[in-house]
Amino acid sequence: MAEPSTERPEGGAPPGRLVAFLRAHFGGLPHVYWVVWSGILVSRAGTMVVPFLTLYLTDQRGMSVGWAGSVVTMLGLGSTCSQLVGGFLSDLWGRRATFATGPVAAGAALLALGYVRGLPATLAAAFVAGLCLQLYQPASGAIVADTVPKEHRARAYGLLYWAVNVGFSIASVLGGVLAQRGFLWLFWIDAVTCVVFGLLIWWRLPPDDVDGAKGDARPAGGYREVLRDRVMVSYVVLLLLHASVQFQVGSTLPLAMVDSGLTPADYGLAVAVNGILVVVVQPLVVRRLSEQDRSNVIACGVLLMGTGFGLGAFMSSLPGYAFTVVIWTAGEITIAAVVQTVVADLAPEHLRGRYNGLFGAAYALAAVVAPAGGTQLYAHAGPTALWATCFGLCSLVAAGQWALGRAVRARGTTQQLAETAKE
């Protein structure tokens, strides 16, 4: 009998290797998850207003930089409230209804922001737009916990973060091109994609599977119960601190690079390294990282982030700053692989929306307070003190994450046993 041939087909790659790779990194996730993933990608790809809002207000509306900053701050405050409201509604009203309604309302609010005149009306429209834009995020986090098996959740959350970054990269490029044809194009495209996002979710998500409604048997609970969870509150405080360091990218990092004799274009090139690495590297490493202990992964990622920002004290050239971007981006990718999975490990089923709302509010609040705090420290103490503070905060957060590790693991085991008992 002739022995079977062991020769590889032309091209050198064993048959099925690509399929095996895709299955390992993207397989095993339910259809509902991919509906959520696709909707978020479409929404983020159309989110063109936020990156260019300050430029629109100062260039097209004639606002001062100070008042434009106030409008952006109101947008951020609305986003912070949005996370908490979205968490409340997704537990009380249902995941699907909250997920679908938020983007549709955001589309209307964005059009209002583009057309209203007068400072009070613009500030109010910015707050409402922020309130609606992020309303869906706690629901999306709860849906992943509801529908994705525990062993795949970290990978699922990591791929959601990847979709956000891919969409943001598309929006930044297209937004810059469309802004040259007229800023109102950005508001209309953003509004249309928001509505498409909401309709897609309403049409494709099965309400019985994701609304989480248990009728009268659903346990009662609210944010007061969440705030009594010391592990969750400690975790959120640590997230707020490390996110405050991460958001220095858009506030003090460009100031430091310009003061080093570099140009805004150099800043754009350095930060582009972050986007490229996240888009290319994250889907390749998220599976491996998701198999490790959550708290250890986050602690290592935060230390990498702190090291990257801390090294900024010694840099003055474009290659030097680009190197720091590589370091802190590695930390960002590491953290993102598991950070939201911990929330799913800690949250009881009937409070998953609120737990994800508190989680999202920490990041949204950091986006508001970090630029103000960082720029004040930079102005009064200088860049070296700022970057040293960033490293110190990240070291503190890493120690806190390691200290929380035992409690997080214990709660994760408890939640897994509870889920197994219900199956």
Tab-separated table of C-alpha atoms in Angstrom:
chain	number	residue	atom	x	y	z
A	1	MET	CA	0.000	0.000	0.000
A	2	ALA	CA	1.339	3.396	-0.938
A	3	GLU	CA	2.075	5.696	1.983
A	4	PRO	CA	0.020	8.885	2.151
A	5	SER	CA	1.789	11.915	0.738
A	6	THR	CA	3.228	14.338	3.294
A	7	GLU	CA	4.059	17.035	0.764
A	8	ARG	CA	2.569	20.453	1.381
A	9	PRO	CA	0.556	22.117	-1.334
A	10	GLU	CA	2.153	24.927	-3.277
A	11	GLY	CA	2.543	28.049	-1.167
A	12	GLY	CA	4.133	26.194	1.752
A	13	ALA	CA	1.287	26.635	4.257
A	14	PRO	CA	-0.447	23.536	5.605
A	15	PRO	CA	-4.085	23.425	4.517
A	16	GLY	CA	-6.425	24.860	7.063
A	17	ARG	CA	-3.818	26.867	8.962
A	18	LEU	CA	-5.572	30.165	8.274
A	19	VAL	CA	-8.926	28.641	9.189
A	20	ALA	CA	-7.465	27.288	12.419
A	21	PHE	CA	-5.987	30.700	13.241
A	22	LEU	CA	-9.275	32.501	12.655
A	23	ARG	CA	-11.188	29.895	14.633
A	24	ALA	CA	-8.798	30.166	17.577
A	25	HIS	CA	-8.924	33.954	17.718
A	26	PHE	CA	-12.453	34.711	16.509
A	27	GLY	CA	-14.409	31.470	16.847
A	28	GLY	CA	-16.605	30.170	19.636
A	29	LEU	CA	-18.597	33.378	20.049
A	30	PRO	CA	-22.389	33.415	19.598
A	31	HIS	CA	-24.281	35.196	16.831
A	32	VAL	CA	-25.654	37.769	19.279
A	33	TYR	CA	-22.116	38.822	20.129
A	34	TRP	CA	-21.225	39.470	16.485
A	35	VAL	CA	-24.347	41.609	16.097
A	36	VAL	CA	-23.109	43.752	18.980
A	37	TRP	CA	-19.558	43.780	17.601
A	38	SER	CA	-20.695	44.818	14.118
A	39	GLY	CA	-22.968	47.533	15.459
A	40	ILE	CA	-20.199	49.041	17.579
A	41	LEU	CA	-17.789	48.990	14.636
A	42	VAL	CA	-20.299	50.824	12.422
A	43	SER	CA	-21.078	53.332	15.145
A	44	ARG	CA	-17.457	54.112	15.952
A	45	ALA	CA	-16.540	54.395	12.273
A	46	GLY	CA	-19.186	57.096	11.987
A	47	THR	CA	-18.212	58.938	15.176
A	48	MET	CA	-16.519	61.861	13.459
A	49	VAL	CA	-17.858	64.796	15.457
A	50	VAL	CA	-16.016	64.287	18.746
A	51	PRO	CA	-12.400	64.371	17.444
A	52	PHE	CA	-13.096	67.559	15.454
A	53	LEU	CA	-15.557	69.306	17.770
A	54	THR	CA	-13.096	71.838	19.202
A	55	LEU	CA	-11.880	72.739	15.720
A	56	TYR	CA	-15.466	73.136	14.485
A	57	LEU	CA	-16.444	75.395	17.366
A	58	THR	CA	-13.408	77.658	17.077
A	59	ASP	CA	-13.080	77.722	13.287
A	60	GLN	CA	-16.691	77.635	12.093
A	61	ARG	CA	-18.582	79.033	15.074
A	62	GLY	CA	-16.026	81.626	16.164
A	63	MET	CA	-15.898	80.466	19.786
A	64	SER	CA	-12.900	81.160	21.973
A	65	VAL	CA	-10.719	78.210	22.902
A	66	GLY	CA	-11.940	78.506	26.502
A	67	TRP	CA	-15.633	78.293	25.636
A	68	ALA	CA	-14.991	75.502	23.127
A	69	GLY	CA	-13.274	73.613	25.935
A	70	SER	CA	-16.362	74.156	28.099
A	71	VAL	CA	-18.552	72.607	25.401
A	72	VAL	CA	-16.259	69.592	25.149
A	73	THR	CA	-16.306	69.311	28.946
A	74	MET	CA	-20.108	69.258	28.910
A	75	LEU	CA	-19.956	66.471	26.338
A	76	GLY	CA	-17.662	64.543	28.685
A	77	LEU	CA	-19.895	65.126	31.695
A	78	GLY	CA	-22.853	63.887	29.666
A	79	SER	CA	-20.876	60.756	28.778
A	80	THR	CA	-20.121	60.140	32.464
A	81	CYS	CA	-23.795	60.400	33.387
A	82	SER	CA	-24.665	58.334	30.322
A	83	GLN	CA	-22.771	55.327	31.649
A	84	LEU	CA	-24.677	55.380	34.933
A	85	VAL	CA	-28.053	55.963	33.281
A	86	GLY	CA	-27.360	53.292	30.674
A	87	GLY	CA	-26.467	50.776	33.386
A	88	PHE	CA	-29.665	51.558	35.269
A	89	LEU	CA	-31.846	51.258	32.155
A	90	SER	CA	-30.232	48.060	30.882
A	91	ASP	CA	-31.055	46.295	34.166
A	92	LEU	CA	-34.518	47.831	34.575
A	93	TRP	CA	-35.739	48.394	31.006
A	94	GLY	CA	-33.775	45.690	29.188
A	95	ARG	CA	-30.499	45.360	27.283
A	96	ARG	CA	-32.001	45.461	23.783
A	97	ALA	CA	-34.252	48.471	24.371
A	98	THR	CA	-31.461	50.494	25.967
A	99	PHE	CA	-28.937	49.438	23.355
A	100	ALA	CA	-31.202	50.432	20.456
A	101	THR	CA	-32.676	53.634	21.889
A	102	GLY	CA	-29.406	55.301	22.895
A	103	PRO	CA	-27.865	55.598	19.415
A	104	VAL	CA	-31.117	56.820	17.814
A	105	ALA	CA	-31.430	59.536	20.456
A	106	ALA	CA	-27.737	60.358	19.978
A	107	GLY	CA	-28.310	60.918	16.252
A	108	ALA	CA	-30.942	63.553	16.973
A	109	ALA	CA	-28.802	65.176	19.669
A	110	LEU	CA	-25.784	65.399	17.354
A	111	LEU	CA	-27.828	67.147	14.661
A	112	ALA	CA	-29.063	69.578	17.288
A	113	LEU	CA	-25.467	70.238	18.360
A	114	GLY	CA	-24.510	71.010	14.782
A	115	TYR	CA	-27.319	73.501	14.188
A	116	VAL	CA	-28.046	75.227	17.508
A	117	ARG	CA	-26.693	78.727	18.075
A	118	GLY	CA	-25.948	80.541	21.280
A	119	LEU	CA	-23.688	79.368	24.075
A	120	PRO	CA	-26.362	78.092	26.517
A	121	ALA	CA	-28.078	76.044	23.793
A	122	THR	CA	-24.740	74.655	22.578
A	123	LEU	CA	-23.718	73.642	26.095
A	124	ALA	CA	-27.080	71.941	26.660
A	125	ALA	CA	-26.930	70.147	23.292
A	126	ALA	CA	-23.395	68.929	24.049
A	127	PHE	CA	-24.484	67.498	27.400
A	128	VAL	CA	-27.496	65.725	25.854
A	129	ALA	CA	-25.348	64.374	23.007
A	130	GLY	CA	-22.844	62.964	25.509
A	131	LEU	CA	-25.696	61.534	27.580
A	132	CYS	CA	-27.035	59.626	24.561
A	133	LEU	CA	-23.785	58.662	22.806
A	134	GLN	CA	-22.575	56.299	25.533
A	135	LEU	CA	-25.945	55.006	26.698
A	136	TYR	CA	-25.448	51.679	24.956
A	137	GLN	CA	-22.082	50.750	26.480
A	138	PRO	CA	-23.247	49.256	29.800
A	139	ALA	CA	-25.855	47.253	27.888
A	140	SER	CA	-23.210	45.916	25.505
A	141	GLY	CA	-21.024	44.819	28.419
A	142	ALA	CA	-23.997	43.126	30.081
A	143	ILE	CA	-24.984	41.368	26.839
A	144	VAL	CA	-21.498	39.840	26.550
A	145	ALA	CA	-21.751	38.547	30.119
A	146	ASP	CA	-25.277	37.246	29.427
A	147	THR	CA	-24.544	35.401	26.198
A	148	VAL	CA	-20.836	34.522	25.965
A	149	PRO	CA	-19.546	31.506	27.912
A	150	LYS	CA	-17.212	32.457	30.747
A	151	GLU	CA	-14.167	30.894	29.109
A	152	HIS	CA	-14.567	33.153	26.053
A	153	ARG	CA	-15.560	36.428	27.734
A	154	ALA	CA	-12.113	37.974	28.015
A	155	ARG	CA	-11.502	37.403	24.322
A	156	ALA	CA	-14.959	38.787	23.502
A	157	TYR	CA	-14.394	41.990	25.488
A	158	GLY	CA	-10.934	42.369	23.970
A	159	LEU	CA	-12.325	42.101	20.449
A	160	LEU	CA	-14.972	44.719	21.292
A	161	TYR	CA	-12.184	47.076	22.321
A	162	TRP	CA	-10.456	46.269	19.047
A	163	ALA	CA	-13.620	47.138	17.101
A	164	VAL	CA	-13.780	50.486	18.903
A	165	ASN	CA	-10.201	51.288	17.876
A	166	VAL	CA	-10.653	50.163	14.283
A	167	GLY	CA	-13.795	52.270	14.025
A	168	PHE	CA	-12.111	55.292	15.603
A	169	SER	CA	-9.204	55.020	13.157
A	170	ILE	CA	-11.621	54.987	10.223
A	171	ALA	CA	-13.544	57.937	11.675
A	172	SER	CA	-10.394	60.005	12.181
A	173	VAL	CA	-9.270	59.567	8.588
A	174	LEU	CA	-12.683	60.075	6.971
A	175	GLY	CA	-13.522	62.918	9.328
A	176	GLY	CA	-10.441	64.858	8.310
A	177	VAL	CA	-11.320	64.465	4.638
A	178	LEU	CA	-14.991	65.371	5.053
A	179	ALA	CA	-14.240	68.346	7.299
A	180	GLN	CA	-12.581	69.997	4.314
A	181	ARG	CA	-15.911	69.818	2.464
A	182	GLY	CA	-17.887	71.213	5.390
A	183	PHE	CA	-18.109	70.363	9.077
A	184	LEU	CA	-21.857	69.742	8.963
A	185	TRP	CA	-21.136	66.605	6.927
A	186	LEU	CA	-19.610	65.162	10.104
A	187	PHE	CA	-22.774	65.765	12.115
A	188	TRP	CA	-25.023	64.231	9.463
A	189	ILE	CA	-22.875	61.132	8.921
A	190	ASP	CA	-22.514	60.658	12.658
A	191	ALA	CA	-26.286	60.960	13.094
A	192	VAL	CA	-27.038	58.515	10.253
A	193	THR	CA	-24.608	55.875	11.529
A	194	CYS	CA	-26.078	56.224	15.037
A	195	VAL	CA	-29.571	55.560	13.699
A	196	VAL	CA	-28.329	52.620	11.602
A	197	PHE	CA	-26.604	51.269	14.695
A	198	GLY	CA	-29.793	51.476	16.774
A	199	LEU	CA	-31.969	49.908	14.088
A	200	LEU	CA	-29.462	47.094	13.522
A	201	ILE	CA	-29.474	46.259	17.224
A	202	TRP	CA	-33.289	46.357	17.462
A	203	TRP	CA	-33.682	44.194	14.374
A	204	ARG	CA	-31.004	41.604	15.045
A	205	LEU	CA	-30.915	41.148	18.813
A	206	PRO	CA	-33.414	38.594	20.170
A	207	PRO	CA	-35.143	40.274	23.143
A	208	ASP	CA	-35.837	37.068	25.042
A	209	ASP	CA	-32.128	36.230	25.138
A	210	VAL	CA	-30.582	39.572	25.999
A	211	ASP	CA	-33.153	41.646	27.846
A	212	GLY	CA	-32.452	39.683	30.996
A	213	ALA	CA	-36.032	40.112	32.139
A	214	LYS	CA	-37.028	37.712	34.869
A	215	GLY	CA	-40.433	39.181	35.581
A	216	ASP	CA	-41.361	39.458	39.228
A	217	ALA	CA	-38.703	36.877	40.135
A	218	ARG	CA	-35.848	39.227	39.240
A	219	PRO	CA	-33.926	40.208	42.399
A	220	ALA	CA	-34.145	43.847	43.427
A	221	GLY	CA	-31.055	46.030	43.590
A	222	GLY	CA	-29.610	49.359	42.560
A	223	TYR	CA	-26.448	51.431	42.580
A	224	ARG	CA	-26.519	51.461	46.358
A	225	GLU	CA	-25.917	47.713	46.279
A	226	VAL	CA	-23.104	48.166	43.757
A	227	LEU	CA	-21.435	50.816	45.919
A	228	ARG	CA	-21.570	48.466	48.915
A	229	ASP	CA	-19.386	46.048	46.937
A	230	ARG	CA	-15.958	47.026	48.275
A	231	VAL	CA	-14.086	44.936	45.715
A	232	MET	CA	-15.883	46.592	42.807
A	233	VAL	CA	-15.505	50.102	44.245
A	234	SER	CA	-11.785	49.543	44.855
A	235	TYR	CA	-11.406	48.203	41.330
A	236	VAL	CA	-13.169	51.234	39.835
A	237	VAL	CA	-11.028	53.692	41.833
A	238	LEU	CA	-7.886	51.988	40.522
A	239	LEU	CA	-9.275	52.177	36.989
A	240	LEU	CA	-9.951	55.895	37.402
A	241	LEU	CA	-6.321	56.475	38.391
A	242	HIS	CA	-4.759	54.532	35.537
A	243	ALA	CA	-7.221	55.995	33.003
A	244	SER	CA	-6.206	59.460	34.188
A	245	VAL	CA	-2.669	58.611	33.108
A	246	GLN	CA	-3.820	57.137	29.792
A	247	PHE	CA	-5.774	60.284	28.881
A	248	GLN	CA	-2.641	62.433	29.088
A	249	VAL	CA	-2.101	61.330	25.486
A	250	GLY	CA	-4.457	63.950	24.127
A	251	SER	CA	-3.670	66.763	26.573
A	252	THR	CA	-0.142	67.008	27.972
A	253	LEU	CA	1.770	64.763	25.561
A	254	PRO	CA	1.348	67.196	22.618
A	255	LEU	CA	2.419	70.084	24.884
A	256	ALA	CA	5.560	68.218	25.946
A	257	MET	CA	6.482	67.334	22.366
A	258	VAL	CA	6.027	70.904	21.129
A	259	ASP	CA	8.077	72.227	24.058
A	260	SER	CA	10.795	69.750	23.028
A	261	GLY	CA	11.014	71.500	19.653
A	262	LEU	CA	8.799	69.095	17.735
A	263	THR	CA	5.746	69.947	15.639
A	264	PRO	CA	2.060	68.981	15.836
A	265	ALA	CA	2.704	66.771	12.798
A	266	ASP	CA	5.385	64.935	14.789
A	267	TYR	CA	2.840	64.393	17.562
A	268	GLY	CA	0.408	62.950	15.025
A	269	LEU	CA	3.050	60.536	13.742
A	270	ALA	CA	3.977	59.394	17.251
A	271	VAL	CA	0.372	58.806	18.294
A	272	ALA	CA	-0.332	56.998	15.004
A	273	VAL	CA	1.993	54.277	16.309
A	274	ASN	CA	-0.556	53.639	19.053
A	275	GLY	CA	-3.431	53.135	16.621
A	276	ILE	CA	-1.424	50.870	14.345
A	277	LEU	CA	-0.216	48.660	17.187
A	278	VAL	CA	-3.656	48.304	18.759
A	279	VAL	CA	-5.304	47.405	15.451
A	280	VAL	CA	-2.580	44.950	14.380
A	281	VAL	CA	-1.399	43.405	17.649
A	282	GLN	CA	-4.409	43.204	19.953
A	283	PRO	CA	-6.385	40.459	18.140
A	284	LEU	CA	-3.201	38.371	18.039
A	285	VAL	CA	-2.498	38.486	21.771
A	286	VAL	CA	-5.914	38.792	23.399
A	287	ARG	CA	-6.514	35.032	23.449
A	288	ARG	CA	-3.212	34.283	25.182
A	289	LEU	CA	-3.633	37.114	27.687
A	290	SER	CA	-7.204	36.062	28.468
A	291	GLU	CA	-5.916	32.701	29.690
A	292	GLN	CA	-3.823	34.315	32.445
A	293	ASP	CA	-4.851	35.595	35.879
A	294	ARG	CA	-6.854	38.804	35.372
A	295	SER	CA	-5.355	40.864	38.179
A	296	ASN	CA	-1.776	39.925	37.254
A	297	VAL	CA	-2.381	40.841	33.611
A	298	ILE	CA	-3.833	44.236	34.517
A	299	ALA	CA	-1.040	44.961	36.999
A	300	CYS	CA	1.633	44.158	34.409
A	301	GLY	CA	-0.174	46.249	31.802
A	302	VAL	CA	-0.436	49.228	34.145
A	303	LEU	CA	3.282	48.980	34.949
A	304	LEU	CA	4.063	48.980	31.229
A	305	MET	CA	1.850	52.024	30.777
A	306	GLY	CA	3.514	53.842	33.668
A	307	THR	CA	6.963	52.991	32.339
A	308	GLY	CA	6.076	54.334	28.902
A	309	PHE	CA	4.800	57.642	30.246
A	310	GLY	CA	7.616	57.885	32.806
A	311	LEU	CA	10.223	57.566	30.068
A	312	GLY	CA	8.780	60.732	28.544
A	313	ALA	CA	10.876	62.680	31.067
A	314	PHE	CA	14.010	61.618	29.204
A	315	MET	CA	12.839	62.110	25.612
A	316	SER	CA	13.188	65.081	23.276
A	317	SER	CA	13.170	63.579	19.770
A	318	LEU	CA	10.461	62.021	17.606
A	319	PRO	CA	12.028	58.514	17.722
A	320	GLY	CA	12.304	58.812	21.499
A	321	TYR	CA	8.672	59.763	21.976
A	322	ALA	CA	7.610	57.083	19.482
A	323	PHE	CA	9.471	54.537	21.611
A	324	THR	CA	7.524	55.621	24.695
A	325	VAL	CA	4.304	55.233	22.701
A	326	VAL	CA	5.255	51.643	21.895
A	327	ILE	CA	5.799	50.903	25.593
A	328	TRP	CA	2.587	52.414	26.925
A	329	THR	CA	0.594	50.995	24.004
A	330	ALA	CA	1.806	47.525	24.992
A	331	GLY	CA	0.382	48.299	28.429
A	332	GLU	CA	-2.903	49.517	26.963
A	333	ILE	CA	-3.283	46.345	24.889
A	334	THR	CA	-2.499	44.177	27.915
A	335	ILE	CA	-5.018	45.944	30.146
A	336	ALA	CA	-7.766	45.953	27.518
A	337	ALA	CA	-7.523	42.180	27.118
A	338	VAL	CA	-9.115	41.482	30.498
A	339	VAL	CA	-10.168	44.717	32.213
A	340	GLN	CA	-13.905	44.440	31.527
A	341	THR	CA	-13.920	40.704	32.164
A	342	VAL	CA	-13.271	41.422	35.839
A	343	VAL	CA	-16.530	43.396	35.929
A	344	ALA	CA	-18.377	40.351	34.565
A	345	ASP	CA	-16.660	38.202	37.219
A	346	LEU	CA	-17.784	40.532	40.006
A	347	ALA	CA	-21.321	41.419	38.887
A	348	PRO	CA	-24.435	39.465	39.926
A	349	GLU	CA	-26.596	38.701	36.902
A	350	HIS	CA	-29.375	41.138	37.850
A	351	LEU	CA	-26.888	44.030	38.281
A	352	ARG	CA	-24.637	43.521	35.276
A	353	GLY	CA	-25.868	46.704	33.627
A	354	ARG	CA	-25.145	48.843	36.695
A	355	TYR	CA	-21.742	47.254	37.294
A	356	ASN	CA	-20.783	47.986	33.679
A	357	GLY	CA	-22.216	51.478	34.072
A	358	LEU	CA	-19.965	52.209	37.049
A	359	PHE	CA	-17.006	50.747	35.133
A	360	GLY	CA	-17.678	52.970	32.117
A	361	ALA	CA	-18.255	56.030	34.290
A	362	ALA	CA	-14.715	55.714	35.689
A	363	TYR	CA	-13.209	56.003	32.204
A	364	ALA	CA	-15.602	58.776	31.173
A	365	LEU	CA	-14.824	60.773	34.314
A	366	ALA	CA	-11.094	60.306	33.762
A	367	ALA	CA	-11.491	61.737	30.265
A	368	VAL	CA	-12.927	64.908	31.856
A	369	VAL	CA	-10.656	65.409	34.870
A	370	ALA	CA	-7.340	64.056	33.546
A	371	PRO	CA	-6.682	66.792	30.948
A	372	ALA	CA	-7.425	69.537	33.488
A	373	GLY	CA	-5.275	67.979	36.220
A	374	GLY	CA	-2.452	67.052	33.878
A	375	THR	CA	-2.199	70.451	32.236
A	376	GLN	CA	-2.206	72.199	35.634
A	377	LEU	CA	0.595	69.959	36.899
A	378	TYR	CA	2.506	70.479	33.656
A	379	ALA	CA	2.129	74.269	33.849
A	380	HIS	CA	3.190	74.601	37.488
A	381	ALA	CA	5.733	71.796	37.949
A	382	GLY	CA	6.952	70.968	34.449
A	383	PRO	CA	7.044	67.827	32.294
A	384	THR	CA	9.468	65.863	34.477
A	385	ALA	CA	7.161	66.130	37.482
A	386	LEU	CA	4.165	65.174	35.322
A	387	TRP	CA	5.772	62.031	33.877
A	388	ALA	CA	7.131	61.023	37.291
A	389	THR	CA	3.625	61.404	38.725
A	390	CYS	CA	2.232	59.216	35.934
A	391	PHE	CA	4.762	56.504	36.745
A	392	GLY	CA	4.008	56.780	40.463
A	393	LEU	CA	0.250	56.523	39.946
A	394	CYS	CA	0.631	53.472	37.716
A	395	SER	CA	2.920	51.793	40.262
A	396	LEU	CA	0.289	52.429	42.940
A	397	VAL	CA	-2.456	51.013	40.717
A	398	ALA	CA	-0.394	47.917	39.899
A	399	ALA	CA	0.147	47.241	43.606
A	400	GLY	CA	-3.578	47.719	44.208
A	401	GLN	CA	-4.475	45.278	41.440
A	402	TRP	CA	-2.164	42.638	42.878
A	403	ALA	CA	-3.679	43.218	46.323
A	404	LEU	CA	-7.208	42.778	44.923
A	405	GLY	CA	-6.276	39.625	43.048
A	406	ARG	CA	-7.342	37.111	45.692
A	407	ALA	CA	-10.753	38.745	46.185
A	408	VAL	CA	-11.336	38.989	42.429
A	409	ARG	CA	-10.459	35.328	41.918
A	410	ALA	CA	-12.729	34.252	44.763
A	411	ARG	CA	-15.671	36.237	43.390
A	412	GLY	CA	-15.077	34.916	39.901
A	413	THR	CA	-15.225	31.358	41.202
A	414	THR	CA	-18.428	32.130	43.102
A	415	GLN	CA	-20.081	33.625	40.028
A	416	GLN	CA	-19.016	30.663	37.897
A	417	LEU	CA	-20.555	28.209	40.365
A	418	ALA	CA	-23.783	30.240	40.404
A	419	GLU	CA	-23.928	30.250	36.585
A	420	THR	CA	-23.205	26.522	36.437
A	421	ALA	CA	-25.980	25.801	38.945
A	422	LYS	CA	-28.506	27.625	36.706
A	423	GLU	CA	-27.590	25.656	33.584
